[in-house]
GROMACS .gro file of C-alpha atoms in nm:
model
  496
    1MET     CA    1  -0.265   4.995  -9.009
    2THR     CA    2  -0.544   5.209  -8.862
    3TYR     CA    3  -0.511   5.456  -8.577
    4HIS     CA    4  -0.726   5.632  -8.321
    5LEU     CA    5  -0.684   6.000  -8.233
    6THR     CA    6  -0.785   6.112  -7.883
    7TYR     CA    7  -0.782   6.448  -7.708
    8ASP     CA    8  -0.782   6.484  -7.330
    9PHE     CA    9  -0.856   6.848  -7.241
   10GLY     CA   10  -0.730   6.921  -6.890
   11SER     CA   11  -0.725   7.233  -6.677
   12GLY     CA   12  -0.413   7.375  -6.842
   13SER     CA   13  -0.343   7.179  -7.160
   14VAL     CA   14  -0.472   6.933  -7.417
   15LYS     CA   15  -0.305   6.594  -7.447
   16ALA     CA   16  -0.340   6.458  -7.800
   17ALA     CA   17  -0.252   6.092  -7.857
   18LEU     CA   18  -0.232   5.858  -8.154
   19SER     CA   19  -0.272   5.488  -8.082
   20SER     CA   20  -0.295   5.173  -8.286
   21GLN     CA   21  -0.607   4.960  -8.289
   22GLU     CA   22  -0.419   4.731  -8.048
   23PHE     CA   23  -0.403   5.018  -7.792
   24GLU     CA   24  -0.032   5.073  -7.847
   25LEU     CA   25   0.067   5.437  -7.795
   26CYS     CA   26   0.233   5.569  -8.110
   27GLY     CA   27   0.277   5.929  -8.004
   28ILE     CA   28   0.156   6.195  -7.765
   29GLU     CA   29   0.165   6.574  -7.775
   30ASN     CA   30   0.081   6.811  -7.490
   31THR     CA   31  -0.009   7.172  -7.578
   32PRO     CA   32  -0.086   7.428  -7.304
   33TYR     CA   33  -0.338   7.711  -7.290
   34PRO     CA   34  -0.359   7.986  -7.028
   35THR     CA   35  -0.615   8.045  -6.753
   36CYS     CA   36  -0.719   8.397  -6.656
   37PHE     CA   37  -0.838   8.502  -6.311
   38PRO     CA   38  -1.002   8.841  -6.382
   39LYS     CA   39  -1.165   8.872  -6.038
   40PHE     CA   40  -1.144   8.703  -5.701
   41GLY     CA   41  -1.288   8.353  -5.735
   42TRP     CA   42  -1.320   8.368  -6.114
   43ALA     CA   43  -1.141   8.137  -6.360
   44GLU     CA   44  -1.175   8.163  -6.738
   45GLN     CA   45  -1.014   8.040  -7.060
   46LYS     CA   46  -1.052   8.138  -7.425
   47PRO     CA   47  -1.249   7.880  -7.630
   48GLU     CA   48  -1.049   7.974  -7.939
   49GLU     CA   49  -0.731   7.887  -7.749
   50HIS     CA   50  -0.874   7.540  -7.683
   51TRP     CA   51  -0.926   7.503  -8.057
   52ASN     CA   52  -0.585   7.649  -8.147
   53ALA     CA   53  -0.411   7.419  -7.899
   54MET     CA   54  -0.599   7.123  -8.046
   55CYS     CA   55  -0.487   7.217  -8.398
   56GLN     CA   56  -0.126   7.271  -8.293
   57ALA     CA   57  -0.110   6.944  -8.100
   58THR     CA   58  -0.257   6.750  -8.392
   59LYS     CA   59  -0.015   6.885  -8.649
   60LYS     CA   60   0.287   6.829  -8.424
   61LEU     CA   61   0.169   6.477  -8.347
   62LEU     CA   62   0.127   6.389  -8.713
   63GLU     CA   63   0.468   6.535  -8.795
   64LYS     CA   64   0.630   6.340  -8.512
   65THR     CA   65   0.466   6.004  -8.585
   66LYS     CA   66   0.454   6.031  -8.967
   67VAL     CA   67   0.105   5.878  -8.954
   68ASP     CA   68  -0.104   5.930  -9.267
   69PRO     CA   69  -0.423   6.117  -9.163
   70SER     CA   70  -0.625   5.893  -9.397
   71ASP     CA   71  -0.535   5.599  -9.170
   72ILE     CA   72  -0.713   5.754  -8.868
   73ALA     CA   73  -1.033   5.557  -8.810
   74GLY     CA   74  -1.190   5.761  -8.531
   75ILE     CA   75  -1.162   6.055  -8.291
   76ALA     CA   76  -1.286   6.108  -7.934
   77ILE     CA   77  -1.260   6.396  -7.683
   78ALA     CA   78  -1.250   6.421  -7.304
   79GLN     CA   79  -1.293   6.751  -7.119
   80THR     CA   80  -1.298   6.881  -6.764
   81ALA     CA   81  -1.679   6.932  -6.783
   82THR     CA   82  -1.850   7.186  -6.555
   83THR     CA   83  -1.758   7.449  -6.817
   84ILE     CA   84  -1.977   7.717  -6.976
   85ILE     CA   85  -1.943   7.873  -7.322
   86PHE     CA   86  -2.222   8.084  -7.474
   87THR     CA   87  -2.213   8.094  -7.855
   88ASP     CA   88  -2.395   8.254  -8.147
   89VAL     CA   89  -2.577   8.060  -8.418
   90ASP     CA   90  -2.248   7.990  -8.600
   91GLY     CA   91  -2.090   7.840  -8.286
   92SER     CA   92  -1.860   8.140  -8.232
   93PRO     CA   93  -1.803   8.221  -7.862
   94LEU     CA   94  -1.988   8.513  -7.706
   95THR     CA   95  -1.813   8.459  -7.372
   96ASP     CA   96  -1.491   8.319  -7.238
   97CYS     CA   97  -1.508   7.962  -7.110
   98VAL     CA   98  -1.605   7.968  -6.742
   99MET     CA   99  -1.405   7.690  -6.578
  100TRP     CA  100  -1.492   7.428  -6.319
  101MET     CA  101  -1.284   7.607  -6.053
  102ASP     CA  102  -1.473   7.936  -6.100
  103GLY     CA  103  -1.666   8.013  -5.781
  104ARG     CA  104  -1.834   8.343  -5.868
  105ALA     CA  105  -2.192   8.230  -5.805
  106GLU     CA  106  -2.215   8.165  -5.431
  107ALA     CA  107  -2.500   8.414  -5.386
  108GLN     CA  108  -2.692   8.249  -5.669
  109ALA     CA  109  -2.629   7.903  -5.521
  110GLN     CA  110  -2.782   8.020  -5.193
  111LYS     CA  111  -3.092   8.143  -5.377
  112ILE     CA  112  -3.136   7.809  -5.552
  113ASN     CA  113  -3.086   7.618  -5.228
  114GLU     CA  114  -3.350   7.832  -5.060
  115ARG     CA  115  -3.595   7.749  -5.339
  116LEU     CA  116  -3.516   7.378  -5.300
  117LYS     CA  117  -3.519   7.403  -4.919
  118GLU     CA  118  -3.194   7.204  -4.908
  119LYS     CA  119  -2.822   7.278  -4.940
  120ARG     CA  120  -2.752   7.112  -5.276
  121PHE     CA  121  -2.545   7.354  -5.483
  122SER     CA  122  -2.238   7.574  -5.439
  123GLY     CA  123  -2.106   7.872  -5.630
  124LYS     CA  124  -1.899   7.640  -5.850
  125ASN     CA  125  -2.192   7.443  -5.990
  126VAL     CA  126  -2.293   7.522  -6.349
  127ILE     CA  127  -2.657   7.579  -6.254
  128SER     CA  128  -2.551   7.848  -6.005
  129LYS     CA  129  -2.333   8.020  -6.264
  130LEU     CA  130  -2.614   8.011  -6.520
  131LEU     CA  131  -2.829   8.204  -6.275
  132TRP     CA  132  -2.535   8.445  -6.233
  133PHE     CA  133  -2.539   8.507  -6.609
  134LEU     CA  134  -2.916   8.559  -6.605
  135GLU     CA  135  -2.878   8.820  -6.332
  136ASN     CA  136  -2.558   8.990  -6.447
  137ARG     CA  137  -2.550   8.949  -6.827
  138PRO     CA  138  -2.914   8.909  -6.933
  139GLU     CA  139  -2.865   9.078  -7.272
  140MET     CA  140  -2.594   8.831  -7.368
  141VAL     CA  141  -2.813   8.535  -7.262
  142THR     CA  142  -3.097   8.672  -7.477
  143ARG     CA  143  -2.862   8.715  -7.773
  144ALA     CA  144  -2.702   8.370  -7.740
  145HIS     CA  145  -2.796   8.074  -7.956
  146ALA     CA  146  -2.643   7.804  -7.737
  147MET     CA  147  -2.488   7.729  -7.398
  148LEU     CA  148  -2.222   7.460  -7.436
  149ASP     CA  149  -1.938   7.291  -7.252
  150VAL     CA  150  -1.592   7.247  -7.407
  151SER     CA  151  -1.677   6.917  -7.577
  152ALA     CA  152  -2.006   7.047  -7.720
  153PHE     CA  153  -1.827   7.357  -7.849
  154LEU     CA  154  -1.567   7.140  -8.023
  155PHE     CA  155  -1.831   6.897  -8.153
  156HIS     CA  156  -1.989   7.184  -8.346
  157ARG     CA  157  -1.655   7.324  -8.458
  158MET     CA  158  -1.547   6.983  -8.590
  159THR     CA  159  -1.871   6.842  -8.736
  160GLY     CA  160  -2.133   7.117  -8.745
  161GLU     CA  161  -2.351   6.911  -8.509
  162TRP     CA  162  -2.511   7.050  -8.193
  163ALA     CA  163  -2.490   6.795  -7.912
  164TYR     CA  164  -2.388   6.737  -7.552
  165GLU     CA  165  -2.218   6.418  -7.439
  166PHE     CA  166  -2.407   6.242  -7.158
  167THR     CA  167  -2.140   6.221  -6.885
  168GLY     CA  168  -2.051   6.585  -6.949
  169SER     CA  169  -2.412   6.704  -6.961
  170ARG     CA  170  -2.463   6.580  -6.606
  171ALA     CA  171  -2.236   6.859  -6.484
  172THR     CA  172  -2.494   7.120  -6.588
  173CYS     CA  173  -2.727   6.991  -6.312
  174LEU     CA  174  -3.002   7.025  -6.572
  175VAL     CA  175  -3.018   6.656  -6.668
  176ASP     CA  176  -3.244   6.370  -6.562
  177ILE     CA  177  -2.977   6.101  -6.530
  178ALA     CA  178  -3.215   5.807  -6.504
  179ASN     CA  179  -3.394   5.899  -6.828
  180ARG     CA  180  -3.090   6.048  -7.006
  181CYS     CA  181  -3.271   6.367  -7.100
  182TRP     CA  182  -3.293   6.733  -7.001
  183ASP     CA  183  -3.485   6.797  -6.679
  184GLU     CA  184  -3.748   7.062  -6.750
  185ASP     CA  185  -3.804   7.125  -6.378
  186MET     CA  186  -3.443   7.237  -6.330
  187PHE     CA  187  -3.467   7.487  -6.616
  188GLU     CA  188  -3.785   7.623  -6.461
  189LEU     CA  189  -3.619   7.640  -6.118
  190ILE     CA  190  -3.373   7.910  -6.233
  191GLY     CA  191  -3.565   8.045  -6.531
  192PHE     CA  192  -3.296   7.943  -6.779
  193PRO     CA  193  -3.407   7.924  -7.145
  194ARG     CA  194  -3.444   7.561  -7.254
  195ARG     CA  195  -3.371   7.667  -7.613
  196LEU     CA  196  -3.004   7.731  -7.527
  197VAL     CA  197  -2.905   7.365  -7.484
  198PRO     CA  198  -2.890   7.125  -7.779
  199GLU     CA  199  -3.173   6.875  -7.781
  200ARG     CA  200  -2.935   6.586  -7.843
  201ILE     CA  201  -2.751   6.417  -7.554
  202ALA     CA  202  -2.516   6.161  -7.707
  203GLY     CA  203  -2.357   5.853  -7.550
  204SER     CA  204  -1.983   5.811  -7.509
  205THR     CA  205  -1.964   5.556  -7.793
  206GLU     CA  206  -2.219   5.731  -8.013
  207LEU     CA  207  -2.122   5.888  -8.344
  208ILE     CA  208  -2.147   6.267  -8.316
  209GLY     CA  209  -2.075   6.333  -8.681
  210LEU     CA  210  -1.803   6.337  -8.946
  211LEU     CA  211  -1.512   6.580  -8.960
  212THR     CA  212  -1.594   6.869  -9.195
  213PRO     CA  213  -1.354   6.990  -9.466
  214ASN     CA  214  -1.290   7.320  -9.284
  215ALA     CA  215  -1.214   7.149  -8.953
  216ALA     CA  216  -0.999   6.887  -9.125
  217GLU     CA  217  -0.790   7.157  -9.293
  218ALA     CA  218  -0.738   7.342  -8.962
  219LEU     CA  219  -0.636   7.022  -8.783
  220GLY     CA  220  -0.421   6.884  -9.063
  221LEU     CA  221  -0.651   6.582  -9.104
  222VAL     CA  222  -0.881   6.455  -9.380
  223PRO     CA  223  -1.258   6.511  -9.399
  224GLY     CA  224  -1.501   6.238  -9.300
  225ILE     CA  225  -1.325   6.094  -8.993
  226PRO     CA  226  -1.591   5.980  -8.740
  227LEU     CA  227  -1.607   6.177  -8.413
  228PHE     CA  228  -1.747   5.987  -8.114
  229GLY     CA  229  -1.895   6.124  -7.792
  230GLY     CA  230  -1.607   6.052  -7.557
  231CYS     CA  231  -1.649   6.144  -7.188
  232SER     CA  232  -1.597   6.395  -6.915
  233ASP     CA  233  -1.248   6.376  -6.767
  234HIS     CA  234  -1.338   6.163  -6.465
  235ALA     CA  235  -1.566   5.937  -6.668
  236THR     CA  236  -1.288   5.860  -6.914
  237ALA     CA  237  -1.057   5.809  -6.615
  238MET     CA  238  -1.298   5.542  -6.492
  239LEU     CA  239  -1.247   5.367  -6.824
  240GLY     CA  240  -0.872   5.431  -6.843
  241THR     CA  241  -0.814   5.279  -6.498
  242GLY     CA  242  -1.027   4.974  -6.579
  243CYS     CA  243  -1.295   5.075  -6.325
  244ILE     CA  244  -1.575   4.904  -6.516
  245ARG     CA  245  -1.733   4.693  -6.238
  246PRO     CA  246  -1.893   4.777  -5.903
  247GLY     CA  247  -1.628   4.812  -5.633
  248ASP     CA  248  -1.347   4.929  -5.863
  249ALA     CA  249  -1.184   5.254  -5.746
  250HIS     CA  250  -0.917   5.501  -5.851
  251ILE     CA  251  -0.752   5.828  -5.746
  252TYR     CA  252  -0.646   6.102  -5.983
  253MET     CA  253  -0.374   6.355  -5.906
  254GLY     CA  254  -0.333   6.631  -6.164
  255THR     CA  255  -0.414   7.000  -6.126
  256SER     CA  256  -0.707   6.886  -5.912
  257ALA     CA  257  -0.745   6.554  -5.733
  258TRP     CA  258  -1.031   6.311  -5.691
  259LEU     CA  259  -1.149   5.976  -5.561
  260ALA     CA  260  -1.399   5.772  -5.763
  261THR     CA  261  -1.559   5.435  -5.688
  262ALA     CA  262  -1.784   5.240  -5.923
  263THR     CA  263  -2.129   5.121  -5.821
  264SER     CA  264  -2.424   4.952  -5.987
  265ASP     CA  265  -2.737   5.138  -6.094
  266ALA     CA  266  -2.926   4.887  -5.883
  267ASP     CA  267  -2.742   4.968  -5.556
  268SER     CA  268  -2.949   5.118  -5.277
  269LEU     CA  269  -2.713   5.420  -5.283
  270PRO     CA  270  -2.593   5.441  -5.644
  271GLY     CA  271  -2.329   5.696  -5.736
  272ARG     CA  272  -2.452   6.029  -5.869
  273MET     CA  273  -2.223   6.018  -6.173
  274PRO     CA  274  -2.323   5.821  -6.483
  275SER     CA  275  -2.053   5.591  -6.618
  276PRO     CA  276  -2.005   5.525  -6.990
  277VAL     CA  277  -2.044   5.157  -6.894
  278PRO     CA  278  -2.413   5.056  -6.918
  279GLY     CA  279  -2.567   4.984  -6.577
  280LEU     CA  280  -2.280   5.150  -6.389
  281ARG     CA  281  -2.250   5.474  -6.195
  282TYR     CA  282  -1.978   5.602  -5.967
  283HIS     CA  283  -1.934   5.797  -5.647
  284PHE     CA  284  -1.710   6.096  -5.707
  285TYR     CA  285  -1.531   6.330  -5.466
  286ASP     CA  286  -1.305   6.602  -5.603
  287THR     CA  287  -1.080   6.867  -5.457
  288ASP     CA  288  -0.999   7.173  -5.664
  289SER     CA  289  -0.631   7.181  -5.565
  290GLY     CA  290  -0.421   6.865  -5.595
  291GLY     CA  291  -0.114   6.885  -5.812
  292SER     CA  292  -0.156   7.262  -5.821
  293CYS     CA  293  -0.044   7.258  -5.456
  294ILE     CA  294   0.278   7.085  -5.561
  295ASP     CA  295   0.322   7.344  -5.838
  296TYR     CA  296   0.276   7.620  -5.582
  297LEU     CA  297   0.531   7.455  -5.353
  298LEU     CA  298   0.793   7.430  -5.629
  299ASN     CA  299   0.733   7.779  -5.768
  300THR     CA  300   0.749   7.935  -5.420
  301PHE     CA  301   1.010   7.736  -5.227
  302TYR     CA  302   1.227   7.593  -5.507
  303THR     CA  303   1.253   7.904  -5.726
  304GLY     CA  304   1.632   7.898  -5.753
  305GLU     CA  305   1.642   7.536  -5.864
  306VAL     CA  306   1.354   7.595  -6.109
  307LYS     CA  307   1.546   7.883  -6.272
  308GLN     CA  308   1.858   7.665  -6.296
  309GLY     CA  309   1.663   7.390  -6.470
  310ALA     CA  310   1.731   7.140  -6.193
  311ASP     CA  311   1.528   6.825  -6.141
  312VAL     CA  312   1.308   6.987  -5.877
  313TYR     CA  313   1.073   6.690  -5.846
  314THR     CA  314   1.353   6.458  -5.744
  315LEU     CA  315   1.487   6.722  -5.506
  316MET     CA  316   1.142   6.774  -5.354
  317ASN     CA  317   1.093   6.401  -5.304
  318GLN     CA  318   1.434   6.376  -5.134
  319ASP     CA  319   1.343   6.666  -4.905
  320ILE     CA  320   1.010   6.505  -4.814
  321GLN     CA  321   1.169   6.167  -4.747
  322GLU     CA  322   1.424   6.333  -4.517
  323ALA     CA  323   1.149   6.522  -4.331
  324ILE     CA  324   0.946   6.202  -4.287
  325GLU     CA  325   1.236   6.028  -4.120
  326GLU     CA  326   1.309   6.324  -3.889
  327GLU     CA  327   0.959   6.349  -3.739
  328GLU     CA  328   1.056   6.674  -3.564
  329GLU     CA  329   0.837   6.945  -3.714
  330ARG     CA  330   0.460   6.897  -3.729
  331VAL     CA  331   0.355   7.145  -3.995
  332LEU     CA  332   0.004   7.129  -4.143
  333PHE     CA  333  -0.108   7.245  -4.485
  334LEU     CA  334  -0.472   7.296  -4.586
  335PRO     CA  335  -0.474   7.248  -4.968
  336PHE     CA  336  -0.755   7.485  -5.067
  337LEU     CA  337  -0.582   7.722  -5.311
  338ALA     CA  338  -0.901   7.763  -5.517
  339GLY     CA  339  -1.170   7.692  -5.259
  340ALA     CA  340  -1.313   7.346  -5.212
  341SER     CA  341  -1.572   7.119  -5.372
  342ALA     CA  342  -1.502   6.809  -5.163
  343PRO     CA  343  -1.479   6.683  -4.898
  344ILE     CA  344  -1.642   7.011  -4.801
  345SER     CA  345  -1.812   7.256  -5.037
  346ASN     CA  346  -1.683   7.605  -4.960
  347THR     CA  347  -1.590   7.877  -5.209
  348THR     CA  348  -1.438   8.106  -4.941
  349VAL     CA  349  -1.189   7.863  -4.786
  350ARG     CA  350  -0.823   7.908  -4.889
  351ALA     CA  351  -0.493   7.730  -4.834
  352SER     CA  352  -0.299   7.771  -4.509
  353LEU     CA  353   0.030   7.663  -4.355
  354LEU     CA  354   0.001   7.603  -3.980
  355ASN     CA  355   0.238   7.546  -3.689
  356LEU     CA  356   0.555   7.701  -3.832
  357THR     CA  357   0.852   7.759  -3.599
  358ARG     CA  358   1.200   7.911  -3.631
  359SER     CA  359   1.336   7.566  -3.705
  360THR     CA  360   1.087   7.495  -3.985
  361LYS     CA  361   1.278   7.427  -4.305
  362ARG     CA  362   1.175   7.392  -4.665
  363ARG     CA  363   1.165   7.015  -4.639
  364HIS     CA  364   0.909   7.034  -4.357
  365ILE     CA  365   0.685   7.259  -4.565
  366ALA     CA  366   0.721   7.023  -4.862
  367LEU     CA  367   0.615   6.732  -4.642
  368ALA     CA  368   0.318   6.930  -4.511
  369VAL     CA  369   0.197   7.013  -4.863
  370MET     CA  370   0.210   6.653  -4.980
  371GLN     CA  371   0.049   6.532  -4.658
  372GLY     CA  372  -0.226   6.793  -4.694
  373VAL     CA  373  -0.323   6.660  -5.037
  374CYS     CA  374  -0.322   6.303  -4.903
  375PHE     CA  375  -0.522   6.400  -4.594
  376ASN     CA  376  -0.785   6.565  -4.813
  377LEU     CA  377  -0.818   6.243  -5.015
  378ARG     CA  378  -0.850   6.049  -4.690
  379TRP     CA  379  -1.127   6.286  -4.577
  380MET     CA  380  -1.312   6.203  -4.899
  381ARG     CA  381  -1.254   5.833  -4.842
  382ASP     CA  382  -1.386   5.861  -4.485
  383ILE     CA  383  -1.705   6.031  -4.606
  384HIS     CA  384  -1.750   5.757  -4.863
  385ARG     CA  385  -1.682   5.484  -4.606
  386GLU     CA  386  -1.941   5.625  -4.366
  387ARG     CA  387  -2.207   5.618  -4.638
  388ASN     CA  388  -2.112   5.317  -4.846
  389GLY     CA  389  -1.837   5.119  -4.672
  390TRP     CA  390  -1.483   5.080  -4.803
  391ASN     CA  391  -1.364   4.752  -4.947
  392PRO     CA  392  -1.259   4.827  -5.306
  393ASN     CA  393  -1.167   4.555  -5.552
  394PHE     CA  394  -0.859   4.766  -5.616
  395LEU     CA  395  -0.743   5.128  -5.579
  396ARG     CA  396  -0.551   5.249  -5.881
  397GLY     CA  397  -0.380   5.582  -5.948
  398ILE     CA  398  -0.347   5.810  -6.250
  399GLY     CA  399  -0.229   6.161  -6.330
  400GLY     CA  400   0.108   6.332  -6.323
  401GLY     CA  401   0.129   6.317  -5.944
  402MET     CA  402   0.166   5.939  -5.959
  403ALA     CA  403   0.522   5.982  -6.089
  404SER     CA  404   0.631   6.041  -5.728
  405GLU     CA  405   0.699   5.717  -5.542
  406VAL     CA  406   0.704   5.916  -5.218
  407PHE     CA  407   0.349   6.036  -5.285
  408ASP     CA  408   0.232   5.687  -5.384
  409GLN     CA  409   0.366   5.531  -5.066
  410MET     CA  410   0.231   5.814  -4.851
  411LEU     CA  411  -0.115   5.767  -5.003
  412ALA     CA  412  -0.112   5.394  -4.921
  413ASP     CA  413  -0.006   5.474  -4.564
  414VAL     CA  414  -0.257   5.756  -4.510
  415LEU     CA  415  -0.549   5.559  -4.657
  416ASP     CA  416  -0.438   5.227  -4.503
  417THR     CA  417  -0.516   5.071  -4.841
  418PRO     CA  418  -0.296   4.901  -5.102
  419PHE     CA  419  -0.245   5.149  -5.384
  420THR     CA  420  -0.145   5.076  -5.744
  421PRO     CA  421  -0.060   5.353  -5.994
  422LEU     CA  422  -0.086   5.263  -6.360
  423GLU     CA  423   0.233   5.192  -6.549
  424ASN     CA  424   0.160   5.496  -6.769
  425PRO     CA  425  -0.052   5.715  -6.538
  426ARG     CA  426  -0.058   6.019  -6.769
  427PHE     CA  427  -0.215   5.826  -7.057
  428ALA     CA  428  -0.520   5.682  -6.880
  429GLY     CA  429  -0.763   5.941  -7.018
  430ASN     CA  430  -0.658   5.878  -7.376
  431LEU     CA  431  -0.677   5.502  -7.316
  432GLY     CA  432  -1.035   5.537  -7.195
  433LEU     CA  433  -1.123   5.747  -7.498
  434GLN     CA  434  -0.978   5.488  -7.733
  435SER     CA  435  -1.212   5.228  -7.587
  436CYS     CA  436  -1.506   5.461  -7.676
  437ILE     CA  437  -1.384   5.465  -8.037
  438GLU     CA  438  -1.335   5.088  -8.046
  439VAL     CA  439  -1.684   5.020  -7.915
  440GLY     CA  440  -1.832   5.294  -8.134
  441LEU     CA  441  -1.675   5.146  -8.447
  442GLY     CA  442  -1.795   4.798  -8.351
  443LYS     CA  443  -1.438   4.670  -8.322
  444ALA     CA  444  -1.492   4.584  -7.954
  445LYS     CA  445  -1.813   4.434  -7.812
  446ASP     CA  446  -1.802   4.639  -7.492
  447PHE     CA  447  -1.570   4.801  -7.239
  448THR     CA  448  -1.433   4.469  -7.113
  449VAL     CA  449  -1.175   4.519  -7.388
  450LEU     CA  450  -0.999   4.730  -7.123
  451ASP     CA  451  -0.925   4.424  -6.908
  452ASP     CA  452  -0.648   4.331  -7.148
  453VAL     CA  453  -0.497   4.675  -7.203
  454VAL     CA  454  -0.490   4.856  -6.865
  455THR     CA  455  -0.139   4.798  -6.729
  456CYS     CA  456  -0.067   4.845  -6.360
  457GLY     CA  457   0.263   4.938  -6.202
  458LYS     CA  458   0.398   4.867  -5.854
  459THR     CA  459   0.154   4.816  -5.566
  460TYR     CA  460   0.235   5.015  -5.252
  461MET     CA  461   0.133   4.847  -4.925
  462PRO     CA  462   0.044   5.049  -4.612
  463ARG     CA  463   0.312   5.046  -4.343
  464PRO     CA  464   0.173   5.018  -3.986
  465GLY     CA  465   0.438   5.236  -3.821
  466TYR     CA  466   0.367   5.526  -4.051
  467GLN     CA  467  -0.011   5.492  -4.027
  468LYS     CA  468  -0.013   5.582  -3.658
  469ARG     CA  469   0.187   5.898  -3.724
  470TYR     CA  470  -0.043   6.003  -4.006
  471ASP     CA  471  -0.352   5.926  -3.796
  472ARG     CA  472  -0.244   6.183  -3.536
  473MET     CA  473  -0.173   6.451  -3.795
  474TYR     CA  474  -0.497   6.376  -3.981
  475GLU     CA  475  -0.705   6.443  -3.670
  476CYS     CA  476  -0.536   6.783  -3.633
  477TYR     CA  477  -0.591   6.849  -4.004
  478ARG     CA  478  -0.967   6.795  -3.976
  479GLU     CA  479  -0.992   7.005  -3.661
  480SER     CA  480  -0.789   7.290  -3.810
  481TYR     CA  481  -1.033   7.338  -4.098
  482GLN     CA  482  -1.329   7.338  -3.862
  483SER     CA  483  -1.156   7.595  -3.642
  484LEU     CA  484  -1.072   7.825  -3.933
  485GLU     CA  485  -1.390   7.796  -4.140
  486ASP     CA  486  -1.554   8.111  -4.003
  487MET     CA  487  -1.234   8.310  -4.041
  488TYR     CA  488  -1.205   8.219  -4.409
  489ARG     CA  489  -1.560   8.336  -4.465
  490LYS     CA  490  -1.493   8.671  -4.294
  491LEU     CA  491  -1.176   8.723  -4.496
  492ASN     CA  492  -1.309   8.623  -4.835
  493GLU     CA  493  -1.686   8.645  -4.869
  494THR     CA  494  -1.685   9.020  -4.941
  495ASN     CA  495  -1.441   8.970  -5.230
  496GLY     CA  496  -1.676   8.752  -5.437
   0.00000   0.00000   0.00000
């Protein structure tokens, strides 16, 4: 039997999975790595810790499954994209990995927007942060051999090849999507050296190279295993949810949260994100704080139960269900713990709890937090509907947040749309990556192989009585952000 090995690098851990050629999950291993916040608005990780976590996860996975490494037919990687790692000529890091949630470059974004005479970029965009490096660390930029994202860094570590993957390269804002090549005008716009990006931009199913002996030894594998391009995290989620045709849509709820809807290249308003599926793009709206808001809730308001090792997720869901039925307190939560990318782009906005009273209990705050995440997804949906309409073929759900039936039902109610989480929502990224290997090896003709392997769970239908309640709160939610926007800027802009 042959197997496929996939790695899904998220915001806080790598999920390594071994699957059979028939897409049956044989084993999965999740290994965390830390994030550092050295200054206000900054977020960094150590590239070597990505590699170490990858090696640890692989060895544990092989030990657990007893799979012979020589039976592994292919490897693929997904990553959060919008990351920056400068390296020397040997591929060793010269900087920490600047993460997608890092918002240090708001001043540089404003400069670029002034040059373009339009508000296109924020301080979280890679192009803005590259200008930050040019202005603040010019000697390092001069000394560097390459500027890579997490996947490109690992490509070189594993195979010795210098390459970007296409869906990930888009996040640099330096790529001509239509022609699948680097955009010389964008390099000139910020004065960034063209020599620092690899010439090669590989497809998701394209062979990057073969695993080297040194990398194989570190991972506990055998040399010569083919490594394929894989995808950015949301591109592989498009595959893993079976969103391979125009009109297919999904929501992700992990550390962040997003809404993505597939569209044809030929549409009058095609999505800005390139799909691994030929001829397909997708509209994409992401919020920096999704599941991280739930983590904050549990770590702040359920600390005793967390220390006791209680099932805090079940307890939280019970609290929320009780608060829904009471309908007494009307607490609002704005879920912007790390600023916002969508539905609004604002690096100074932060999270807030509003309308607390003496009778506000923990359960009311828990309800407000979950509602806030759902309201933010609805705001994204409303923006999409205004521009493109809203009649998806289906709306599926993935990510750890989908384990909560209370959240799933609330999302259907808030969006007034039937909502279907996958049966195994945590594995969707690895499933999408496996399809890249299958197509890359020639075992599958195209991505329609996913039609037979994506398994959906229960469909949650919107409930009319609850929709009206959420409609009222949603209006207040939108208005509260607009009322507080200037205050956030006054509080936080001087800290950047």
